CSV table of C-alpha atoms in Angstrom, one decimal:
chain,number,residue,atom,x,y,z
A,298,PHE,CA,-33.6,-18.4,-75.0
A,299,GLY,CA,-35.4,-18.9,-71.6
A,300,LYS,CA,-37.3,-15.5,-72.1
A,301,ILE,CA,-40.7,-14.9,-72.2
A,302,VAL,CA,-42.2,-12.1,-74.1
A,303,ILE,CA,-45.7,-10.6,-73.7
A,304,HIS,CA,-46.7,-8.6,-76.6
A,305,GLY,CA,-49.6,-7.2,-75.3
A,306,LEU,CA,-51.6,-7.3,-71.6
A,307,ASN,CA,-55.3,-5.7,-71.5
A,308,VAL,CA,-56.6,-5.6,-68.0
A,309,VAL,CA,-60.4,-4.6,-68.0
A,310,GLU,CA,-62.1,-3.1,-65.1
A,311,PRO,CA,-60.0,-4.3,-62.2
A,312,VAL,CA,-60.8,-3.4,-58.3
A,313,ILE,CA,-57.9,-3.5,-56.2
A,314,ASN,CA,-58.2,-2.8,-52.6
A,315,LEU,CA,-55.1,-1.7,-50.7
A,316,ALA,CA,-55.1,-1.1,-47.1
A,317,GLN,CA,-52.5,0.3,-44.7
A,318,SER,CA,-52.5,-0.9,-41.0
A,319,ALA,CA,-52.3,1.2,-38.1
A,320,ASP,CA,-48.5,0.3,-37.8
A,321,GLY,CA,-48.0,1.4,-41.6
A,322,LYS,CA,-48.0,-1.9,-43.1
A,323,LEU,CA,-49.8,-2.7,-46.7
A,324,ASN,CA,-51.6,-5.5,-47.4
A,325,LEU,CA,-49.3,-6.5,-50.4
A,326,PRO,CA,-49.0,-10.2,-50.9
A,327,ALA,CA,-45.6,-11.9,-50.5
A,328,LEU,CA,-44.9,-14.0,-53.2
A,329,GLU,CA,-42.6,-17.3,-52.9
A,330,GLN,CA,-40.2,-17.7,-55.7
A,331,LYS,CA,-38.6,-21.1,-56.0
A,332,GLY,CA,-35.6,-21.5,-58.1
A,333,LYS,CA,-34.8,-18.7,-60.7
A,334,PRO,CA,-37.7,-17.2,-62.1
A,335,PRO,CA,-37.9,-16.8,-66.3
A,336,VAL,CA,-37.5,-13.2,-67.5
A,337,VAL,CA,-40.5,-11.6,-68.6
A,338,TYR,CA,-40.5,-8.7,-71.3
A,339,LEU,CA,-43.9,-7.0,-71.3
A,340,THR,CA,-44.0,-4.6,-74.3
A,341,SER,CA,-47.7,-3.2,-74.1
A,342,LEU,CA,-49.9,-3.0,-70.9
A,343,ARG,CA,-53.3,-1.5,-71.1
A,344,VAL,CA,-55.7,-1.0,-67.9
A,345,GLN,CA,-59.2,0.3,-68.8
A,346,ASN,CA,-61.6,1.7,-66.2
A,347,GLY,CA,-59.9,0.3,-63.1
A,348,ARG,CA,-60.4,1.2,-59.6
A,349,VAL,CA,-58.0,1.1,-56.6
A,350,ILE,CA,-59.6,1.6,-53.1
A,351,PHE,CA,-57.2,2.8,-50.4
A,352,THR,CA,-58.1,2.5,-46.7
A,353,ASP,CA,-55.2,4.2,-44.1
A,354,ARG,CA,-55.9,3.0,-40.8
A,355,LYS,CA,-52.5,4.8,-40.0
A,356,VAL,CA,-54.1,8.3,-39.8
A,357,THR,CA,-57.3,7.4,-38.4
A,358,ALA,CA,-58.4,4.3,-36.5
A,359,GLU,CA,-61.6,3.9,-38.4
A,360,GLY,CA,-59.9,4.1,-41.7
A,361,PHE,CA,-59.4,6.9,-43.8
A,362,GLN,CA,-60.6,6.2,-47.7
A,363,ILE,CA,-59.5,7.6,-51.0
A,364,ILE,CA,-60.8,5.9,-54.0
A,365,VAL,CA,-58.8,6.2,-57.3
A,366,ASP,CA,-61.7,5.7,-60.0
A,367,LYS,CA,-62.0,5.7,-63.7
A,368,LEU,CA,-58.2,4.4,-63.8
A,369,ASN,CA,-56.9,4.2,-67.7
A,370,VAL,CA,-53.4,3.2,-68.1
A,371,LYS,CA,-51.4,2.5,-71.7
A,372,VAL,CA,-47.8,1.5,-71.5
A,373,ALA,CA,-46.0,0.6,-74.5
A,374,LYS,CA,-42.6,0.7,-76.0
A,375,VAL,CA,-41.3,3.1,-78.3
A,376,SER,CA,-41.1,1.6,-81.6
A,377,LEU,CA,-38.8,4.0,-83.2
A,378,PRO,CA,-35.8,3.9,-83.2
A,379,ILE,CA,-35.3,0.1,-83.0
A,380,THR,CA,-32.6,0.6,-80.3
A,381,SER,CA,-34.6,2.6,-78.0
A,382,LEU,CA,-35.4,1.3,-74.6
A,383,ALA,CA,-38.1,4.3,-73.8
A,384,THR,CA,-41.4,3.8,-73.0
A,385,ASN,CA,-44.6,5.7,-73.8
A,386,PHE,CA,-47.0,6.0,-70.8
A,387,LYS,CA,-50.3,7.6,-70.2
A,388,ILE,CA,-52.2,7.4,-66.8
A,389,SER,CA,-55.5,9.0,-66.0
A,390,ALA,CA,-57.7,8.9,-63.2
A,391,LYS,CA,-60.8,10.6,-61.0
A,392,LEU,CA,-60.5,10.9,-57.5
A,393,VAL,CA,-63.5,9.8,-55.3
A,394,ASN,CA,-63.9,10.5,-51.5
A,395,SER,CA,-65.7,7.7,-49.4
A,396,GLY,CA,-68.9,9.6,-50.0
A,397,GLY,CA,-68.9,8.8,-53.7
A,398,LYS,CA,-68.2,12.4,-54.7
A,399,VAL,CA,-65.5,13.2,-57.5
A,400,PHE,CA,-63.0,15.8,-56.1
A,401,GLY,CA,-60.3,15.9,-58.8
A,402,ASN,CA,-58.9,14.6,-62.1
A,403,ILE,CA,-55.4,13.4,-62.7
A,404,VAL,CA,-53.6,13.0,-65.9
A,405,PHE,CA,-49.9,11.6,-66.4
A,406,GLY,CA,-47.8,10.9,-69.4
A,407,GLY,CA,-44.7,11.0,-71.5
A,408,TRP,CA,-41.8,8.8,-71.9
A,409,LEU,CA,-39.6,7.1,-69.6
A,410,ASP,CA,-36.1,5.5,-70.4
A,411,TYR,CA,-35.3,4.1,-67.1
A,412,LEU,CA,-32.0,2.4,-68.1
A,413,ALA,CA,-30.6,5.4,-69.3
A,414,LYS,CA,-32.2,7.3,-66.5
A,415,ASP,CA,-34.0,9.9,-69.1
A,416,MET,CA,-37.7,10.8,-68.9
A,417,ASN,CA,-39.8,13.5,-70.5
A,418,ALA,CA,-43.5,13.7,-68.9
A,419,GLN,CA,-46.2,16.0,-67.7
A,420,LEU,CA,-48.8,15.9,-64.8
A,421,GLU,CA,-51.7,17.8,-64.8
A,422,VAL,CA,-54.2,18.1,-61.9
A,423,GLU,CA,-57.7,19.6,-62.3
A,424,ASP,CA,-60.2,20.8,-59.6
A,425,LEU,CA,-59.0,19.0,-56.7
A,426,ASP,CA,-60.2,19.9,-53.6
A,427,ILE,CA,-57.3,19.5,-51.0
A,428,THR,CA,-59.6,19.4,-48.0
A,429,ASN,CA,-60.1,15.7,-48.7
A,430,PHE,CA,-56.5,15.0,-47.8
A,431,SER,CA,-56.9,17.1,-44.7
A,432,PRO,CA,-55.4,14.1,-42.4
A,433,TYR,CA,-52.4,14.1,-44.1
A,434,TYR,CA,-51.3,17.9,-44.4
A,435,GLY,CA,-52.5,18.8,-41.1
A,436,ASN,CA,-52.2,22.8,-40.3
A,437,PHE,CA,-49.3,22.8,-43.1
A,438,ILE,CA,-51.4,24.9,-45.6
A,439,SER,CA,-53.5,27.0,-42.8
A,440,SER,CA,-53.1,27.0,-39.3
A,441,LYS,CA,-57.3,27.4,-39.5
A,442,LYS,CA,-59.1,24.5,-40.8
A,443,LEU,CA,-60.2,24.8,-44.3
A,444,SER,CA,-63.7,23.7,-45.6
A,445,LYS,CA,-62.8,24.2,-49.5
A,446,ALA,CA,-59.6,24.9,-51.4
A,447,MET,CA,-59.3,23.9,-54.9
A,448,LEU,CA,-56.0,23.0,-56.5
A,449,ASP,CA,-54.8,23.1,-60.1
A,450,LEU,CA,-51.6,22.0,-60.9
A,451,ASN,CA,-49.1,21.5,-63.9
A,452,SER,CA,-45.7,19.9,-63.3
A,453,THR,CA,-43.2,18.8,-66.1
A,454,PHE,CA,-40.5,16.1,-65.4
A,455,LYS,CA,-37.3,16.1,-67.4
A,456,ALA,CA,-34.7,13.8,-66.6
A,457,LYS,CA,-31.2,13.5,-68.1
A,458,ASN,CA,-28.7,10.8,-66.9
A,459,ASN,CA,-30.6,10.4,-63.6
A,460,ALA,CA,-30.7,14.2,-63.0
A,461,LEU,CA,-34.6,14.9,-62.8
A,462,GLU,CA,-35.7,18.6,-62.7
A,463,ILE,CA,-39.3,19.2,-61.8
A,464,MET,CA,-41.0,22.3,-62.9
A,465,THR,CA,-44.4,23.2,-61.3
A,466,ASN,CA,-47.3,25.8,-61.7
A,467,PHE,CA,-49.5,25.8,-58.6
A,468,ASN,CA,-52.6,27.7,-58.1
A,469,LEU,CA,-55.1,27.3,-55.2
A,470,SER,CA,-58.1,29.2,-55.2
A,471,ARG,CA,-61.6,29.3,-53.9
A,472,ILE,CA,-60.2,29.3,-50.4
A,473,VAL,CA,-63.2,29.0,-47.8
A,474,TYR,CA,-62.2,28.7,-43.9
A,475,GLU,CA,-64.2,26.7,-41.8
A,476,LYS,CA,-65.9,29.0,-39.0
A,477,THR,CA,-64.5,27.8,-35.4
A,478,GLU,CA,-66.5,27.9,-32.1
A,479,GLU,CA,-64.3,31.1,-31.2
A,480,GLN,CA,-65.3,32.8,-34.3
A,481,GLN,CA,-69.0,32.1,-33.8
A,482,GLN,CA,-68.8,33.8,-30.2
A,483,LEU,CA,-67.0,36.7,-31.7
A,484,PRO,CA,-68.4,37.8,-35.0
A,485,GLU,CA,-65.4,40.0,-35.5
A,486,LEU,CA,-63.2,37.1,-36.0
A,487,ASN,CA,-64.9,35.8,-39.1
A,488,LEU,CA,-63.1,38.2,-41.0
A,489,VAL,CA,-59.8,37.6,-39.7
A,490,GLN,CA,-57.9,35.3,-42.3
A,491,ASP,CA,-55.1,33.2,-41.9
A,492,ALA,CA,-51.6,34.5,-42.8
A,493,LEU,CA,-51.9,32.3,-45.8
A,494,ASP,CA,-53.8,35.2,-47.2
A,495,PHE,CA,-51.0,37.6,-47.4
A,496,PHE,CA,-49.7,35.9,-50.1
A,497,THR,CA,-52.7,35.6,-52.3
A,498,ASP,CA,-53.6,37.9,-55.3
A,499,ALA,CA,-56.6,40.3,-55.2
A,500,ASP,CA,-58.9,37.4,-56.5
A,501,GLY,CA,-57.7,35.4,-53.4
A,502,ASN,CA,-55.9,33.0,-55.4
A,503,LEU,CA,-52.6,31.5,-54.6
A,504,LYS,CA,-50.2,31.0,-57.6
A,505,LEU,CA,-46.7,29.7,-57.3
A,506,GLU,CA,-44.1,28.7,-59.5
A,507,PHE,CA,-41.1,26.4,-58.1
A,508,LYS,CA,-38.4,24.0,-59.3
A,509,ILE,CA,-37.4,20.7,-57.7
A,510,ASN,CA,-34.2,19.1,-58.2
A,511,THR,CA,-33.7,15.4,-57.3
A,512,THR,CA,-32.7,11.9,-58.9
A,513,LEU,CA,-34.8,9.7,-61.3
A,514,ASP,CA,-33.9,6.4,-59.5
A,515,ASN,CA,-34.4,8.0,-55.9
A,516,PRO,CA,-36.5,11.0,-55.9
A,517,ALA,CA,-36.1,12.3,-52.1
A,518,LEU,CA,-39.1,14.4,-51.6
A,519,SER,CA,-39.5,14.9,-47.9
A,520,PRO,CA,-42.4,16.4,-46.7
A,521,GLU,CA,-40.0,19.0,-45.2
A,522,LYS,CA,-38.1,19.6,-48.2
A,523,ILE,CA,-41.4,20.6,-50.3
A,524,ARG,CA,-42.3,22.8,-47.4
A,525,LYS,CA,-39.5,24.6,-47.6
A,526,ILE,CA,-39.4,25.0,-51.6
A,527,ILE,CA,-43.1,26.0,-51.3
A,528,LEU,CA,-42.6,28.7,-48.8
A,529,LYS,CA,-39.7,30.0,-50.7
A,530,ALA,CA,-42.1,30.2,-53.8
A,531,ALA,CA,-44.6,31.9,-51.6
A,532,THR,CA,-42.1,34.6,-50.5
A,533,ARG,CA,-41.3,35.3,-54.1
A,534,ASN,CA,-45.0,35.7,-55.1
A,535,LEU,CA,-45.4,38.1,-52.0
A,536,ALA,CA,-42.6,40.2,-53.4
A,537,LYS,CA,-44.3,40.6,-56.6
A,538,GLN,CA,-47.6,42.0,-54.8
A,539,SER,CA,-47.9,46.2,-55.0
A,540,PRO,CA,-46.5,48.0,-51.9
A,541,GLN,CA,-50.2,49.3,-51.6
A,542,GLN,CA,-51.6,45.7,-51.9
A,543,LEU,CA,-49.4,44.6,-48.7
A,544,VAL,CA,-50.3,48.2,-46.7
A,545,ASP,CA,-54.1,47.3,-47.4
A,546,LYS,CA,-53.7,43.7,-45.8
A,547,VAL,CA,-51.4,44.6,-42.9
A,548,THR,CA,-53.9,47.8,-42.1
A,549,ASN,CA,-57.1,45.6,-42.6
A,550,ALA,CA,-55.6,42.8,-40.0
A,551,ILE,CA,-54.9,45.7,-37.7
A,552,ASN,CA,-58.1,47.1,-37.7
A,553,LYS,CA,-60.3,43.8,-37.1
A,554,TYR,CA,-57.6,43.0,-34.3
A,555,LYS,CA,-58.5,46.3,-32.9
A,556,GLY,CA,-60.8,46.5,-29.9
A,557,LEU,CA,-60.9,42.8,-29.0
A,558,GLY,CA,-58.5,43.0,-26.2
A,559,LYS,CA,-58.4,39.9,-23.5
A,560,GLU,CA,-60.6,37.8,-25.9
A,561,LEU,CA,-58.3,37.8,-28.9
A,562,LYS,CA,-55.4,37.4,-26.6
A,563,SER,CA,-56.9,34.3,-24.9
A,564,ILE,CA,-57.7,32.8,-28.5
A,565,PHE,CA,-54.3,33.2,-29.5
A,566,GLY,CA,-52.9,31.8,-26.3
A,567,LYS,CA,-55.1,28.7,-26.9
């Protein structure tokens, strides 16, 4: 019938070098097609111990680099019922920085029926040091530079007839601020924390729950939309704190500012 069926494709230890230029172009090959290509059905794909090296020269001239290591992928068509067009998948990987240090683990698995626009999957992120992505988030998370902040995240993706709902539990912990030159000159400011601290619990963790509604075939998740959703969740988190906690936080901040006078005004002016 002029169709090609591949029942199983195994790719062992592939290494993919992906680069983005300063003008935002990826080094993806442009394939020339002569005539109408045959229809190819791939019923099973497995990638073992892969490695993707991404170098981004758009955010830094020298090339900001992130490595996806120990990449394992399993994709297979659901066998029952026979009429099902759904596909089971599981993807796992470790994130490594340019210095070779592992800074996070990711597992994403579930099933997807793209023709019916249905989905049920779960994303788990563990021990992700978000400071490795600082060129991308800028001062969105904190107006002061973070030297460490660990993210644990669990998201459930459920779609029916293209309506996609993403429920997320977000936990940012072990937040450490980098000392600036002004803080070194004024030791009192070492105790002054970012406004982010007003949303943290007694242990210094930022725990949020939020929902994102979008579409499966065009998940429009702009940074601005995500920012609004997270800030709204942070506000709800603030409302859960006891009045005494809020009073203590505000009082401590006022006491730390007291007596700094012109020096503090100058710092905030900058």
